[in-house]
Coordinates of C-alpha atoms in Angstrom, one line a residue:
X1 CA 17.5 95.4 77.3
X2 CA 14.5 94.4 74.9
X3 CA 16.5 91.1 73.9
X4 CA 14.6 87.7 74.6
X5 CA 17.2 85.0 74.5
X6 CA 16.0 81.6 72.8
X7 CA 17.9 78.9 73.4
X8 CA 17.2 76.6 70.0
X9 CA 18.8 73.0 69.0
X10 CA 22.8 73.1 68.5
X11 CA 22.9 76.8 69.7
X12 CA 26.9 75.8 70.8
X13 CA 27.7 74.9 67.3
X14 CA 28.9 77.7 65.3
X15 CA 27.0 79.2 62.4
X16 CA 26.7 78.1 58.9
X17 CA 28.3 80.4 56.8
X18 CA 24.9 81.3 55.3
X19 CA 23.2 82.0 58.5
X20 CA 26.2 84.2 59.7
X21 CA 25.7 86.2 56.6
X22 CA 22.0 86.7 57.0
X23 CA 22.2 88.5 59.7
X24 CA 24.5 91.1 58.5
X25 CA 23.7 91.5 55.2
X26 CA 19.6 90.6 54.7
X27 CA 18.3 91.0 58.6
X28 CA 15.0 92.2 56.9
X29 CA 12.5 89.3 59.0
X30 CA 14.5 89.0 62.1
X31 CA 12.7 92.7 63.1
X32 CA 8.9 94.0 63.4
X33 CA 7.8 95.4 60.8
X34 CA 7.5 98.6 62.7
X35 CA 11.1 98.7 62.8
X36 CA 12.5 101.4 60.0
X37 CA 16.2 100.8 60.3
X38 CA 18.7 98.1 61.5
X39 CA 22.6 98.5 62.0
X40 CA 25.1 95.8 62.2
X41 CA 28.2 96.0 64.0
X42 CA 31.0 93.2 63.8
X43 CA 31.8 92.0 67.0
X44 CA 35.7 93.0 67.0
X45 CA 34.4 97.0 66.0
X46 CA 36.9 99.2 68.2
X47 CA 34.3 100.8 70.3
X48 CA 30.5 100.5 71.0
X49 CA 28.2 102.9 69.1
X50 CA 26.3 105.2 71.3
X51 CA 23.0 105.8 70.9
X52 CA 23.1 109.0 69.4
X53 CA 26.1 107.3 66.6
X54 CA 22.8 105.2 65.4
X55 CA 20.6 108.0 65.5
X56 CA 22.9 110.4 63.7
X57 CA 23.2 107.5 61.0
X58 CA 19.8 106.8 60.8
X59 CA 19.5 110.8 60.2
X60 CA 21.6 110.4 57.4
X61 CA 19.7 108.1 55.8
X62 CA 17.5 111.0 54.3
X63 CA 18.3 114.1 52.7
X64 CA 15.9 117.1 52.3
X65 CA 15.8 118.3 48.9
X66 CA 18.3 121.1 48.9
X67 CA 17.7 124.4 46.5
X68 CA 20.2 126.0 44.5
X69 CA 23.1 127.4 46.6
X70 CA 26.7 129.2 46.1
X71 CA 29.7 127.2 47.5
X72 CA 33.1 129.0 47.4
X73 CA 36.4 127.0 46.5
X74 CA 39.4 128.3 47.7
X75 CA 42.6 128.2 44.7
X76 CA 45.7 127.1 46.4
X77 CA 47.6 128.1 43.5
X78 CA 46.5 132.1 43.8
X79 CA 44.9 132.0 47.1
X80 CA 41.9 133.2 46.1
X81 CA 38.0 132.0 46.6
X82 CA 36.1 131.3 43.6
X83 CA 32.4 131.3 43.7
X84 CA 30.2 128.6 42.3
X85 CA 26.5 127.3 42.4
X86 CA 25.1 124.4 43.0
X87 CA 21.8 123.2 41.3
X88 CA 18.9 121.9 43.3
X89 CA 18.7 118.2 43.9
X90 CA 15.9 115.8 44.6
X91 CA 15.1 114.5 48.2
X92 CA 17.2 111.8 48.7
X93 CA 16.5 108.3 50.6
X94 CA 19.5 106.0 51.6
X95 CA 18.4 102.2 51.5
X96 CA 21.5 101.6 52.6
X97 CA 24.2 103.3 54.2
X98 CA 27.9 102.4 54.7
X99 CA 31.5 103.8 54.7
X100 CA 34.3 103.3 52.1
X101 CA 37.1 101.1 51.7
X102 CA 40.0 102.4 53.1
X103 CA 43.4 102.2 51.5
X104 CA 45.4 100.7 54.1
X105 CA 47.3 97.8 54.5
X106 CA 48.4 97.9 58.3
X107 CA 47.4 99.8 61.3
X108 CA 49.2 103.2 61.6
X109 CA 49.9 103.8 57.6
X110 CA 48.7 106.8 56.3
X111 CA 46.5 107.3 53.2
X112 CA 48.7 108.8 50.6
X113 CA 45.3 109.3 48.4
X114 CA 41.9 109.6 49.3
X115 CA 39.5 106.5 49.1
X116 CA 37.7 107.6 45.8
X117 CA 41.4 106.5 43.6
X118 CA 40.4 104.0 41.1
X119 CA 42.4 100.7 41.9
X120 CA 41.9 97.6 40.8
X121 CA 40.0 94.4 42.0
X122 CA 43.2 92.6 43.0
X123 CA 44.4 96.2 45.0
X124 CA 40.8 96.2 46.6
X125 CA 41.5 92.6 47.6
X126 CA 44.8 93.7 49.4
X127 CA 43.0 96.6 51.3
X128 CA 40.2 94.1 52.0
X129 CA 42.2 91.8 53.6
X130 CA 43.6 94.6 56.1
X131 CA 39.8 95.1 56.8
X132 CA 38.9 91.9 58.0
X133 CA 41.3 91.6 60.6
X134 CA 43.8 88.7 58.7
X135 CA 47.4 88.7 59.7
X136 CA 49.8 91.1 58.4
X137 CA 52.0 89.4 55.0
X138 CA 49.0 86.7 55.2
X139 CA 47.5 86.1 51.7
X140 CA 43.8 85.5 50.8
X141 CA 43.6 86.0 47.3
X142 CA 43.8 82.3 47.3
X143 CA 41.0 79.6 46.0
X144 CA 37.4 80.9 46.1
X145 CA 38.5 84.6 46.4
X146 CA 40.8 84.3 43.6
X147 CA 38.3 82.3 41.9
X148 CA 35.7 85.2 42.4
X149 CA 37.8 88.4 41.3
X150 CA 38.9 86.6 38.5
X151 CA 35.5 85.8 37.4
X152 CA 34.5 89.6 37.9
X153 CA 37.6 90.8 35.7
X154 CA 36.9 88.8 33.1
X155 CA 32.8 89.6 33.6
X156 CA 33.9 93.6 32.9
X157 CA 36.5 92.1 29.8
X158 CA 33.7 90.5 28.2
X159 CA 30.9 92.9 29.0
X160 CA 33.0 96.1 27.9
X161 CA 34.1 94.7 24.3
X162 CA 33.6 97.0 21.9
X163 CA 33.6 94.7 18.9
X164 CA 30.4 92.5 20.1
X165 CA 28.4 96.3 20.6
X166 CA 26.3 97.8 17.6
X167 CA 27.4 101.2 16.2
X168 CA 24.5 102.7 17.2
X169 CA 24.7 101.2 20.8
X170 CA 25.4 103.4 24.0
X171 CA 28.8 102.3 25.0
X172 CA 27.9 101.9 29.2
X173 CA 30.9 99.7 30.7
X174 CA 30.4 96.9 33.9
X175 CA 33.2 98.5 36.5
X176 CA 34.4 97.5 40.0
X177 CA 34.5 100.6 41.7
X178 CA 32.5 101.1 44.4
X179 CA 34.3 99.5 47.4
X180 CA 33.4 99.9 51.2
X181 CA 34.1 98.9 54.8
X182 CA 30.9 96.5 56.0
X183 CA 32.3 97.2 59.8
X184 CA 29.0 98.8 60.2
X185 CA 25.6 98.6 57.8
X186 CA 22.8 101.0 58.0
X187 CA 19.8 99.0 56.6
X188 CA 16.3 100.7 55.8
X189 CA 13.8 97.8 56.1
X190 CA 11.0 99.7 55.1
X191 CA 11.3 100.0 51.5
X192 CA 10.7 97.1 49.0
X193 CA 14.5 98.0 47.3
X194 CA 15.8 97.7 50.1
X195 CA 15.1 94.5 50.6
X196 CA 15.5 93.8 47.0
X197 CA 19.1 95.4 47.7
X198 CA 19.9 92.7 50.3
X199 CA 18.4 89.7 49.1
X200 CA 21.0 90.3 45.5
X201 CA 24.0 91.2 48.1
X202 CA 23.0 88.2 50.2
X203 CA 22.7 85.8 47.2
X204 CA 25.9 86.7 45.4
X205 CA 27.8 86.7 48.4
X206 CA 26.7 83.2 49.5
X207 CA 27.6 81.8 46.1
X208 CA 31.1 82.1 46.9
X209 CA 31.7 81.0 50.3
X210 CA 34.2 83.6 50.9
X211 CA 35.2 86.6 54.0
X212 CA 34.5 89.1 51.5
X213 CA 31.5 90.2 51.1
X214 CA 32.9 93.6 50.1
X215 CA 33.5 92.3 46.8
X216 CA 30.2 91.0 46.6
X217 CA 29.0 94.1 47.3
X218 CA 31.1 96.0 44.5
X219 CA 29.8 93.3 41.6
X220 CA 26.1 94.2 42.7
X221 CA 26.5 97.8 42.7
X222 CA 28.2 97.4 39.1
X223 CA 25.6 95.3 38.0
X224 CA 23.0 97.3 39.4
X225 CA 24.9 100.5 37.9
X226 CA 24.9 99.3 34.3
X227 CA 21.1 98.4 34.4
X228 CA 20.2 101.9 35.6
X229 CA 21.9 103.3 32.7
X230 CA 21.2 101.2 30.1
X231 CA 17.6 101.4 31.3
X232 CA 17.4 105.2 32.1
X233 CA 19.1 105.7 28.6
X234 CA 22.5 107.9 30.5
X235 CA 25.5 109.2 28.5
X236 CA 27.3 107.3 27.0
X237 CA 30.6 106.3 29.2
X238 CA 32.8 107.7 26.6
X239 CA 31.3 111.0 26.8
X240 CA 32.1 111.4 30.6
X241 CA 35.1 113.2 32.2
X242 CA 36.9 113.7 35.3
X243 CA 35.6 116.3 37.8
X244 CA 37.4 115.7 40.9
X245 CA 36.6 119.2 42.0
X246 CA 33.0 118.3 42.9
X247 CA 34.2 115.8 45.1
X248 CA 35.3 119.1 47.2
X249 CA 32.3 120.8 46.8
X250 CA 29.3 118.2 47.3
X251 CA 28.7 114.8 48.7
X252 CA 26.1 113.9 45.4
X253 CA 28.9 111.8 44.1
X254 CA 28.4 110.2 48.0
X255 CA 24.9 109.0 46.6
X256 CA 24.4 106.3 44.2
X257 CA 21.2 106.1 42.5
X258 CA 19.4 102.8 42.2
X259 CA 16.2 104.0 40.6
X260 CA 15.9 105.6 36.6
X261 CA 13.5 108.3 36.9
X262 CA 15.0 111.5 39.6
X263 CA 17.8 110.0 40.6
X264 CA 20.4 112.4 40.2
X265 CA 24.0 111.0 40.4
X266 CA 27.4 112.3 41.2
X267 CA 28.2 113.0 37.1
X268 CA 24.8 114.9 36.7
X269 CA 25.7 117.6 39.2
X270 CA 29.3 118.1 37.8
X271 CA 27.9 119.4 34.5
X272 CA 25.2 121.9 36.4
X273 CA 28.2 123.0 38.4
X274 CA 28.9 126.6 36.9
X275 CA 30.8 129.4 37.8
X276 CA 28.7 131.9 38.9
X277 CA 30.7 134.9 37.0
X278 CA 30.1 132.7 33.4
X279 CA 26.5 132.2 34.1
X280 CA 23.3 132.7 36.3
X281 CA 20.1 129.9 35.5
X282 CA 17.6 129.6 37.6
X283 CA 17.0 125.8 38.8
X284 CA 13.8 124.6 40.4
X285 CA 13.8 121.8 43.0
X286 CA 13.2 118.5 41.3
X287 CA 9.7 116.9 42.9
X288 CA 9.4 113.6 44.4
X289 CA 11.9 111.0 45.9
X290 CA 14.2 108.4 44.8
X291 CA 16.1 105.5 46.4
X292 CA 20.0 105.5 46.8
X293 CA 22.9 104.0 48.2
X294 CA 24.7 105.8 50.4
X295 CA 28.4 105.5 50.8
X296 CA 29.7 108.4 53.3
X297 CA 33.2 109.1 53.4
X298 CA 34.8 110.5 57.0
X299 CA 35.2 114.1 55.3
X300 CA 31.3 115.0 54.9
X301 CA 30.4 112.4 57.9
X302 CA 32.5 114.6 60.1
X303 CA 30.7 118.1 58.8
X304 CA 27.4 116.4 58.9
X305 CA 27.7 115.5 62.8
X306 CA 28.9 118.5 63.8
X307 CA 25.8 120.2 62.1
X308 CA 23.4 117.2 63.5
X309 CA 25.1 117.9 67.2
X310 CA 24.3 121.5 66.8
X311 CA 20.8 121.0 65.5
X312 CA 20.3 118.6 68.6
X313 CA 21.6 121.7 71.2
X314 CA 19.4 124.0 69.6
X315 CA 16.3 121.5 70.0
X316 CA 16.7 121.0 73.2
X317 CA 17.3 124.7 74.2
X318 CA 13.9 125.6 72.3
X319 CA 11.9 122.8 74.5

């Protein structure tokens, strides 16, 4: 089906771990350069991905950029619906595209809390384990795993002392916190931070030796994270709150923003969020288009394919 099969010197041996990673993680120059995006798929994933799985994901690798627009909230509490409005955001462009970690530890638990709970590295490590397939009671926070969330921990301990800052310094901290599932990868291979984005992941990942390139994954985005904002001059970290309500209302917190110029992250939104009864502002669309990383949780990726499945039916009706 496309595939020409080369048979190369010791093609029965297994793969290095290095090679092995390369494939999933920075498959940049095994495609044409014609070729936009690539997905990886483990080999022990439950079902085979139709073709219109990978062309809904590759969809969702792009957002239009979306105007100003009332959501409604329903109130458990009194049962009513409260208006709000959303401000316009940028177009968006995922370089890369994956789902969270899951908070399981064996098959058939439930999730007593959704995926966006802080936990911490050695919890992630737990839930990791689960991911990868290792037997249940087995431990692997053993030797260079142990070695490498220790290192991490003690990375944020040293990086977030507040006696080795200046007064007059921003206070941004280095956190573990964005976790996923790397069952599946949604790569762009078009644009150069892409690649930049997979070459880091690849490296760090390799200089560990370790199943878990998850955690890999999490020191990169941290790192990357506290270079945007020390770069891009954000709020200070002691200045933000909690706003778990626009996790209900928007997936912007579902976008992570690499760049320092339009990106427009999860936090940014939260403070335009106002109810529409307090206050009416207009808000223009913001020009231009930034790079992100995408990590879709099952909620939105669930609303966005039914409205990608309709949009397909109506397509084909009009031709």
């Amino acid at each position: 089906k496309g595939w020409i099969v080369i048979w190369v010197g010791n093609a029965m041996e297994p793969l290095s771990p290095a090679d092995r990673n390369l494939l999933k993680l920075s498959p940049g120059r095994f495609f044409s350069s014609t070729v936009q995006h690539a997905m990886y798929v483990t080999e022990n994933f439950r079902v085979t991905p139709s073709y219109d799985d990978v062309s809904f994901l590759a969809h969702e690798t792009h957002r239009k950029p979306l105007k100003r627009r009332s959501v409604y909230k329903l109130d458990k509490e009194s049962g009513k619906n409260h208006k709000y409005k959303l401000p316009a955001e940028p177009e968006r462009r995922a370089i890369l595209l994956v789902s969270p970690l899951k908070h399981k530890l064996k098959d058939g638990e439930s999730l007593d809390s959704p995926s966006t709970k802080k936990i911490s590295p050695n919890e992630a490590v737990k839930y990791m384990q689960f991911e990868i397939g290792a037997e249940e009671g087995a431990s692997h926070d053993t030797g260079d795993v142990r070695v490498q969330r220790e290192f991490y921990e003690r990375l944020g301990q040293f990086v977030n002392k507040m006696d080795m800052r200046s007064p007059n310094e921003p206070y941004h901290r280095y956190a573990l916190k964005d976790y996923i599932r790397s069952r599946w990868i949604v790569h762009d291979l078009v644009h150069e931070d892409g690649r930049q984005l997979r070459c880091h992941w690849y490296q760090e990942h390799n200089l560990w030796g370790t199943d878990f390139d998850q955690l890999s994954f999490a020191h990169v985005m941290a790192h990357l994270d506290l270079e945007r904002r020390i770069i891009s001059r954000a709020r200070d970290d002691t200045e933000e709150e909690e706003h778990p309500m626009h996790q209900e209302l928007c997936d912007a917190h579902e976008w992570y923003p690499l760049g320092t110029s339009l990106s427009l992250s999860g936090e940014d939104i939260v403070e335009k969020v106002v109810n529409v009864v307090a206050q009416e502002e207009e808000d223009a669309v913001p020009e231009g288009m930034d790079n992100y990383v995408r990590i879709m949780s099952e909620k939105f990726m669930m609303d966005s394919r039914r409205q990608w499945a309709t949009h397909k039916k109506r397509h084909k009706k009009i031709k």
